[in-house]
mmCIF file of C-alpha atoms in Angstrom:
data_model
loop_
_atom_site.group_PDB
_atom_site.id
_atom_site.type_symbol
_atom_site.label_atom_id
_atom_site.label_comp_id
_atom_site.label_asym_id
_atom_site.label_seq_id
_atom_site.Cartn_x
_atom_site.Cartn_y
_atom_site.Cartn_z
ATOM 1 C CA MET C 11 94.424 117.768 138.811
ATOM 2 C CA GLN C 12 97.953 116.474 139.205
ATOM 3 C CA GLU C 13 97.519 114.091 136.280
ATOM 4 C CA PHE C 14 96.011 116.850 134.143
ATOM 5 C CA LEU C 15 98.902 119.216 134.854
ATOM 6 C CA GLN C 16 101.444 116.506 134.043
ATOM 7 C CA HIS C 17 99.799 115.840 130.685
ATOM 8 C CA THR C 18 99.695 119.583 130.047
ATOM 9 C CA LEU C 19 103.427 119.968 130.690
ATOM 10 C CA ASN C 20 104.222 117.006 128.454
ATOM 11 C CA GLY C 21 101.898 118.289 125.738
ATOM 12 C CA LEU C 22 103.436 121.762 125.801
ATOM 13 C CA SER C 23 106.917 120.232 125.685
ATOM 14 C CA PHE C 24 106.228 118.225 122.549
ATOM 15 C CA GLY C 25 103.964 120.943 121.185
ATOM 16 C CA SER C 26 106.958 123.272 121.106
ATOM 17 C CA ILE C 27 108.748 120.681 118.952
ATOM 18 C CA TYR C 28 105.803 120.521 116.576
ATOM 19 C CA ALA C 29 105.804 124.315 116.424
ATOM 20 C CA LEU C 30 109.483 124.476 115.434
ATOM 21 C CA VAL C 31 109.068 121.945 112.631
ATOM 22 C CA ALA C 32 105.717 123.404 111.509
ATOM 23 C CA LEU C 33 107.369 126.797 111.061
ATOM 24 C CA GLY C 34 109.611 125.280 108.397
ATOM 25 C CA TYR C 35 106.593 124.068 106.450
ATOM 26 C CA THR C 36 104.711 127.345 106.745
ATOM 27 C CA MET C 37 107.701 129.580 105.895
ATOM 28 C CA VAL C 38 108.395 127.731 102.649
ATOM 29 C CA TYR C 39 104.704 127.769 101.758
ATOM 30 C CA GLY C 40 104.506 131.480 102.492
ATOM 31 C CA ILE C 41 107.362 132.195 100.075
ATOM 32 C CA LEU C 42 106.811 129.636 97.304
ATOM 33 C CA SER C 43 103.258 128.351 97.906
ATOM 34 C CA MET C 44 104.639 124.799 97.989
ATOM 35 C CA ILE C 45 104.859 122.082 100.627
ATOM 36 C CA ASN C 46 108.401 120.888 101.260
ATOM 37 C CA PHE C 47 107.697 117.222 102.005
ATOM 38 C CA ALA C 48 111.441 116.656 102.461
ATOM 39 C CA HIS C 49 111.358 118.880 105.558
ATOM 40 C CA SER C 50 110.774 115.920 107.869
ATOM 41 C CA GLU C 51 113.857 114.205 106.442
ATOM 42 C CA ILE C 52 115.946 117.328 107.049
ATOM 43 C CA TYR C 53 114.765 116.988 110.648
ATOM 44 C CA MET C 54 116.102 113.418 110.613
ATOM 45 C CA MET C 55 119.396 114.541 109.086
ATOM 46 C CA GLY C 56 119.790 117.124 111.839
ATOM 47 C CA ALA C 57 119.590 114.369 114.456
ATOM 48 C CA PHE C 58 122.151 112.214 112.660
ATOM 49 C CA ALA C 59 124.420 115.230 112.129
ATOM 50 C CA ALA C 60 124.469 115.873 115.882
ATOM 51 C CA PHE C 61 124.980 112.135 116.505
ATOM 52 C CA TYR C 62 128.050 111.834 114.283
ATOM 53 C CA LEU C 63 129.414 115.211 115.355
ATOM 54 C CA ALA C 64 129.250 114.112 118.986
ATOM 55 C CA ARG C 65 130.983 110.852 118.097
ATOM 56 C CA PHE C 66 133.674 112.638 116.055
ATOM 57 C CA LEU C 67 134.414 115.206 118.776
ATOM 58 C CA GLY C 68 134.173 112.657 121.589
ATOM 59 C CA LEU C 69 131.271 114.372 123.341
ATOM 60 C CA ASP C 70 130.574 111.358 125.541
ATOM 61 C CA THR C 71 130.434 113.196 128.875
ATOM 62 C CA PRO C 72 127.189 114.983 129.779
ATOM 63 C CA SER C 73 127.805 118.710 130.192
ATOM 64 C CA PRO C 74 126.248 122.040 129.202
ATOM 65 C CA MET C 75 129.135 122.616 126.780
ATOM 66 C CA ASN C 76 128.610 119.294 124.998
ATOM 67 C CA PHE C 77 124.880 119.968 124.813
ATOM 68 C CA THR C 78 125.503 123.385 123.272
ATOM 69 C CA ILE C 79 128.003 122.026 120.731
ATOM 70 C CA GLY C 80 125.679 119.194 119.715
ATOM 71 C CA LEU C 81 122.688 121.526 119.423
ATOM 72 C CA LEU C 82 124.500 124.184 117.392
ATOM 73 C CA GLY C 83 126.236 121.585 115.207
ATOM 74 C CA GLY C 84 123.045 119.707 114.364
ATOM 75 C CA THR C 85 121.218 122.987 113.724
ATOM 76 C CA LEU C 86 123.904 124.388 111.408
ATOM 77 C CA ILE C 87 124.298 121.186 109.390
ATOM 78 C CA ALA C 88 120.521 120.866 108.992
ATOM 79 C CA GLY C 89 120.475 124.424 107.658
ATOM 80 C CA ILE C 90 123.229 123.637 105.158
ATOM 81 C CA ILE C 91 121.391 120.514 103.986
ATOM 82 C CA GLY C 92 118.209 122.556 103.519
ATOM 83 C CA PHE C 93 120.156 125.095 101.468
ATOM 84 C CA PHE C 94 121.511 122.443 99.103
ATOM 85 C CA VAL C 95 118.136 120.695 98.800
ATOM 86 C CA GLU C 96 116.603 123.961 97.641
ATOM 87 C CA LYS C 97 119.523 124.767 95.347
ATOM 88 C CA PHE C 98 119.705 121.443 93.526
ATOM 89 C CA ALA C 99 116.158 120.032 93.801
ATOM 90 C CA TYR C 100 113.761 122.985 93.865
ATOM 91 C CA LYS C 101 115.528 125.957 92.309
ATOM 92 C CA PRO C 102 115.730 124.389 88.790
ATOM 93 C CA LEU C 103 111.941 123.942 88.966
ATOM 94 C CA ARG C 104 111.196 127.481 90.150
ATOM 95 C CA ASN C 105 109.165 128.291 87.013
ATOM 96 C CA SER C 106 107.771 124.797 86.461
ATOM 97 C CA PRO C 107 104.204 123.662 87.183
ATOM 98 C CA LYS C 108 103.532 123.119 90.880
ATOM 99 C CA MET C 109 102.807 119.452 90.304
ATOM 100 C CA ASN C 110 106.436 118.978 89.165
ATOM 101 C CA VAL C 111 107.688 120.596 92.361
ATOM 102 C CA LEU C 112 105.348 118.477 94.491
ATOM 103 C CA ILE C 113 106.546 115.246 92.872
ATOM 104 C CA THR C 114 110.162 116.352 93.322
ATOM 105 C CA ALA C 115 109.576 117.087 97.019
ATOM 106 C CA ILE C 116 108.128 113.609 97.544
ATOM 107 C CA GLY C 117 111.043 112.120 95.608
ATOM 108 C CA VAL C 118 113.603 113.959 97.746
ATOM 109 C CA SER C 119 111.827 112.752 100.876
ATOM 110 C CA ILE C 120 111.976 109.117 99.712
ATOM 111 C CA LEU C 121 115.615 109.564 98.675
ATOM 112 C CA PHE C 122 116.593 110.742 102.142
ATOM 113 C CA GLN C 123 114.591 108.018 103.881
ATOM 114 C CA PHE C 124 116.019 105.065 102.010
ATOM 115 C CA GLY C 125 119.383 106.698 101.388
ATOM 116 C CA GLY C 126 119.621 107.167 105.136
ATOM 117 C CA GLN C 127 118.951 103.469 105.682
ATOM 118 C CA ILE C 128 121.783 102.622 103.293
ATOM 119 C CA ILE C 129 124.271 105.112 104.766
ATOM 120 C CA PHE C 130 123.348 105.083 108.465
ATOM 121 C CA GLY C 131 121.806 101.611 108.668
ATOM 122 C CA ALA C 132 118.175 100.751 109.295
ATOM 123 C CA ASP C 133 118.684 99.805 112.950
ATOM 124 C CA PRO C 134 117.986 102.510 115.559
ATOM 125 C CA LYS C 135 121.000 104.153 117.165
ATOM 126 C CA ARG C 136 121.266 105.448 120.698
ATOM 127 C CA PHE C 137 121.788 109.189 120.777
ATOM 128 C CA PRO C 138 124.727 110.297 122.986
ATOM 129 C CA ASN C 139 123.934 111.574 126.444
ATOM 130 C CA LEU C 140 124.930 115.196 125.916
ATOM 131 C CA ILE C 141 123.415 116.406 129.178
ATOM 132 C CA GLU C 142 122.363 114.575 132.329
ATOM 133 C CA ASP C 143 118.670 114.752 133.078
ATOM 134 C CA GLN C 144 117.633 115.523 136.633
ATOM 135 C CA THR C 145 114.675 116.774 138.608
ATOM 136 C CA LEU C 146 114.990 120.537 139.045
ATOM 137 C CA PHE C 147 112.003 121.135 141.288
ATOM 138 C CA THR C 148 108.574 119.800 142.208
ATOM 139 C CA VAL C 149 105.291 121.658 141.822
ATOM 140 C CA ILE C 150 102.098 120.097 143.235
ATOM 141 C CA ASP C 151 103.889 116.715 143.342
ATOM 142 C CA ILE C 152 104.845 117.100 139.674
ATOM 143 C CA GLN C 153 108.534 116.678 138.941
ATOM 144 C CA VAL C 154 109.933 119.168 136.458
ATOM 145 C CA HIS C 155 112.986 117.749 134.677
ATOM 146 C CA LEU C 156 115.980 119.574 133.278
ATOM 147 C CA ILE C 157 115.468 118.284 129.717
ATOM 148 C CA ASP C 158 111.878 119.547 129.638
ATOM 149 C CA VAL C 159 113.005 122.973 130.847
ATOM 150 C CA LEU C 160 115.708 122.990 128.161
ATOM 151 C CA ILE C 161 113.117 122.161 125.508
ATOM 152 C CA TYR C 162 110.911 125.037 126.691
ATOM 153 C CA PHE C 163 113.849 127.449 126.887
ATOM 154 C CA VAL C 164 115.538 126.576 123.591
ATOM 155 C CA SER C 165 112.209 126.544 121.749
ATOM 156 C CA PHE C 166 111.275 129.933 123.178
ATOM 157 C CA VAL C 167 114.658 131.419 122.276
ATOM 158 C CA SER C 168 114.426 129.974 118.744
ATOM 159 C CA LEU C 169 110.942 131.405 118.253
ATOM 160 C CA ALA C 170 112.054 134.767 119.643
ATOM 161 C CA VAL C 171 115.068 134.902 117.314
ATOM 162 C CA LEU C 172 112.875 133.970 114.350
ATOM 163 C CA SER C 173 110.360 136.664 115.267
ATOM 164 C CA PHE C 174 113.146 139.235 115.508
ATOM 165 C CA VAL C 175 114.571 138.225 112.124
ATOM 166 C CA ILE C 176 111.181 138.285 110.392
ATOM 167 C CA TYR C 177 109.873 141.549 111.826
ATOM 168 C CA HIS C 178 112.944 143.623 112.706
ATOM 169 C CA THR C 179 115.610 142.951 110.086
ATOM 170 C CA GLN C 180 116.052 143.874 106.444
ATOM 171 C CA THR C 181 116.135 140.190 105.490
ATOM 172 C CA GLY C 182 112.842 139.615 107.278
ATOM 173 C CA ARG C 183 111.218 142.562 105.515
ATOM 174 C CA ALA C 184 112.461 141.162 102.198
ATOM 175 C CA MET C 185 111.015 137.735 103.065
ATOM 176 C CA ARG C 186 107.633 139.266 103.827
ATOM 177 C CA ALA C 187 107.762 141.258 100.614
ATOM 178 C CA VAL C 188 108.607 138.175 98.527
ATOM 179 C CA SER C 189 105.776 136.232 100.149
ATOM 180 C CA THR C 190 103.340 139.003 99.208
ATOM 181 C CA ARG C 191 104.434 140.261 95.775
ATOM 182 C CA PRO C 192 107.322 138.204 94.348
ATOM 183 C CA ASP C 193 106.721 139.801 90.949
ATOM 184 C CA MET C 194 107.427 143.308 92.278
ATOM 185 C CA THR C 195 110.314 142.665 94.685
ATOM 186 C CA PRO C 196 113.056 142.569 91.981
ATOM 187 C CA LEU C 197 112.090 146.163 91.163
ATOM 188 C CA MET C 198 112.945 147.044 94.762
ATOM 189 C CA GLY C 199 116.398 145.491 94.505
ATOM 190 C CA ILE C 200 115.480 142.269 96.300
ATOM 191 C CA ASN C 201 117.107 139.059 95.088
ATOM 192 C CA ASN C 202 114.248 136.563 95.192
ATOM 193 C CA SER C 203 116.515 133.522 94.820
ATOM 194 C CA LYS C 204 118.644 134.627 97.768
ATOM 195 C CA ILE C 205 115.571 135.178 99.935
ATOM 196 C CA VAL C 206 114.150 131.767 99.029
ATOM 197 C CA SER C 207 117.448 130.064 99.915
ATOM 198 C CA THR C 208 117.581 131.971 103.213
ATOM 199 C CA THR C 209 114.037 130.884 104.013
ATOM 200 C CA PHE C 210 114.894 127.234 103.394
ATOM 201 C CA MET C 211 117.976 127.535 105.585
ATOM 202 C CA ILE C 212 116.111 129.123 108.486
ATOM 203 C CA GLY C 213 113.290 126.581 108.318
ATOM 204 C CA SER C 214 115.783 123.709 108.173
ATOM 205 C CA MET C 215 117.719 125.096 111.133
ATOM 206 C CA LEU C 216 114.519 125.156 113.195
ATOM 207 C CA ALA C 217 113.985 121.496 112.252
ATOM 208 C CA GLY C 218 117.569 120.783 113.350
ATOM 209 C CA VAL C 219 116.915 122.385 116.737
ATOM 210 C CA ALA C 220 113.795 120.262 117.176
ATOM 211 C CA ALA C 221 115.625 117.086 116.120
ATOM 212 C CA VAL C 222 118.417 117.479 118.665
ATOM 213 C CA LEU C 223 115.983 118.310 121.483
ATOM 214 C CA VAL C 224 113.798 115.287 120.734
ATOM 215 C CA SER C 225 116.843 113.026 120.392
ATOM 216 C CA ILE C 226 118.082 114.099 123.822
ATOM 217 C CA LYS C 227 114.697 113.507 125.447
ATOM 218 C CA TYR C 228 114.054 110.233 123.590
ATOM 219 C CA PRO C 229 117.603 109.017 122.799
ATOM 220 C CA LYS C 230 116.876 106.761 119.836
ATOM 221 C CA ILE C 231 117.275 107.855 116.231
ATOM 222 C CA ASP C 232 116.704 106.083 112.914
ATOM 223 C CA PRO C 233 116.283 107.112 109.259
ATOM 224 C CA MET C 234 112.478 106.968 109.501
ATOM 225 C CA MET C 235 112.205 109.116 112.618
ATOM 226 C CA GLY C 236 110.974 112.128 110.686
ATOM 227 C CA VAL C 237 107.846 110.500 109.273
ATOM 228 C CA LYS C 238 105.599 110.777 112.330
ATOM 229 C CA ILE C 239 106.753 114.172 113.530
ATOM 230 C CA GLY C 240 106.749 115.499 109.966
ATOM 231 C CA THR C 241 103.134 114.458 109.479
ATOM 232 C CA SER C 242 102.039 115.901 112.819
ATOM 233 C CA SER C 243 103.926 119.155 112.250
ATOM 234 C CA PHE C 244 102.390 119.523 108.803
ATOM 235 C CA VAL C 245 98.960 119.074 110.377
ATOM 236 C CA ALA C 246 99.899 121.700 112.991
ATOM 237 C CA ALA C 247 100.834 124.126 110.197
ATOM 238 C CA VAL C 248 97.530 123.484 108.390
ATOM 239 C CA PHE C 249 95.607 123.701 111.664
ATOM 240 C CA GLY C 250 97.100 127.087 112.497
ATOM 241 C CA GLY C 251 96.787 128.315 108.921
ATOM 242 C CA ILE C 252 99.457 127.346 106.415
ATOM 243 C CA GLY C 253 101.569 130.416 105.680
ATOM 244 C CA SER C 254 100.904 131.987 109.101
ATOM 245 C CA LEU C 255 103.889 131.985 111.471
ATOM 246 C CA HIS C 256 101.931 132.494 114.674
ATOM 247 C CA GLY C 257 99.372 130.019 113.374
ATOM 248 C CA ALA C 258 102.060 127.343 113.100
ATOM 249 C CA VAL C 259 103.126 127.982 116.698
ATOM 250 C CA VAL C 260 99.563 127.877 118.050
ATOM 251 C CA GLY C 261 98.768 124.803 115.956
ATOM 252 C CA GLY C 262 101.867 123.025 117.245
ATOM 253 C CA PHE C 263 101.026 123.633 120.885
ATOM 254 C CA LEU C 264 97.360 122.682 120.473
ATOM 255 C CA LEU C 265 98.259 119.482 118.634
ATOM 256 C CA GLY C 266 100.816 118.529 121.282
ATOM 257 C CA LEU C 267 98.287 119.082 124.047
ATOM 258 C CA GLY C 268 95.608 117.148 122.170
ATOM 259 C CA GLU C 269 97.839 114.121 121.618
ATOM 260 C CA TYR C 270 98.955 113.930 125.235
ATOM 261 C CA TYR C 271 95.444 114.399 126.610
ATOM 262 C CA VAL C 272 94.176 111.584 124.379
ATOM 263 C CA ASN C 273 97.133 109.398 125.339
ATOM 264 C CA GLY C 274 96.833 110.168 129.051
ATOM 265 C CA TYR C 275 93.118 109.539 129.389
ATOM 266 C CA GLY C 276 92.885 106.057 127.976
ATOM 267 C CA GLY C 277 93.156 106.734 124.265
ATOM 268 C CA SER C 278 96.774 105.735 123.684
ATOM 269 C CA THR C 279 95.652 103.453 120.846
ATOM 270 C CA TYR C 280 94.254 106.466 119.025
ATOM 271 C CA LYS C 281 97.093 108.902 119.701
ATOM 272 C CA GLU C 282 98.529 108.454 116.212
ATOM 273 C CA ALA C 283 95.120 109.134 114.676
ATOM 274 C CA VAL C 284 94.685 112.540 116.322
ATOM 275 C CA SER C 285 96.732 114.335 113.651
ATOM 276 C CA PHE C 286 94.798 112.818 110.778
ATOM 277 C CA ALA C 287 91.438 113.462 112.458
ATOM 278 C CA ILE C 288 92.334 117.129 112.951
ATOM 279 C CA LEU C 289 93.544 117.411 109.355
ATOM 280 C CA ILE C 290 90.291 115.967 107.986
ATOM 281 C CA LEU C 291 88.147 118.251 110.153
ATOM 282 C CA ILE C 292 90.154 121.338 109.211
ATOM 283 C CA LEU C 293 89.950 120.551 105.495
ATOM 284 C CA LEU C 294 86.214 119.969 105.762
ATOM 285 C CA TYR C 295 85.143 122.914 107.893
ATOM 286 C CA LYS C 296 87.928 125.531 107.834
ATOM 287 C CA PRO C 297 90.457 124.886 105.055
ATOM 288 C CA THR C 298 92.342 128.112 105.796
ATOM 289 C CA GLY C 299 93.050 127.047 109.388
ATOM 290 C CA LEU C 300 92.811 129.225 112.478
ATOM 291 C CA PHE C 301 94.829 132.193 111.209
ATOM 292 C CA GLY C 302 95.195 131.509 107.499
ATOM 293 C CA SER C 303 93.889 133.681 104.708
ATOM 294 C CA THR C 304 92.318 132.780 101.403
ATOM 295 C CA ARG C 305 94.539 133.028 98.343
ATOM 296 C CA LYS C 306 93.238 133.363 94.825
ATOM 297 C CA GLU C 307 95.385 131.485 92.344
ATOM 298 C CA LYS C 308 95.155 130.921 88.615
ATOM 299 C CA ILE C 309 95.798 127.312 87.676
#
């Protein structure tokens, strides 16, 4: 039982990270019906933004203030990068065939990966120790660490803020309207381009939050760090139902739990294959995911 609970806590911790990144995928799909394959690289850029910001400001002493500055800085810069990616890479192709947008997204992803190796270097870098980890309390001989609690707390707050924005603000209502009838929203005075840019920014900021949290827990970053978590988060979004916000959250948590259960019970060799196995099964038996809906599109 103790081992099971430990794997559950670890799975929920990383599942919350998957959920944050998966929300970026599903929000963009809900608005534009496209997959932003560069999202995982924006996640990577958020980690490097926090890394260089901490170095520039001299945040070399673990403290709650340094943690907050690093988290907010990485989140904000990731959001700005997402805004410019949409503005310069995707916006000019807004009325182009979807295949053009897909190829562009893959191209942007490759550009960030190998551009990052040129600018930041291919060797992994140690992320600064923004906050000192410690055991907060013990439950059934299971040690609960400060960093894990921070991941739970920050993820919950981020999801709560997103939920408030989507369902209780004018911008959120406009986003839901654009995702449903983008052809009618201009008649209601909604600027579709502004809403799309806002969606990219919010999704990228969530990726930035996830990047800083992961970098603090596993303090090693490199330009290819987004590949694995990007793939798993995309699978989580598809699993929950691409385009469904609560589906992305549920999919993220279930995927995190599944990976840690497989890893903890003797299947560590197959941990990396869990995401792909789930993706194949979902596409075969329930392509719309757990909470997704069927869309009719004219090609």
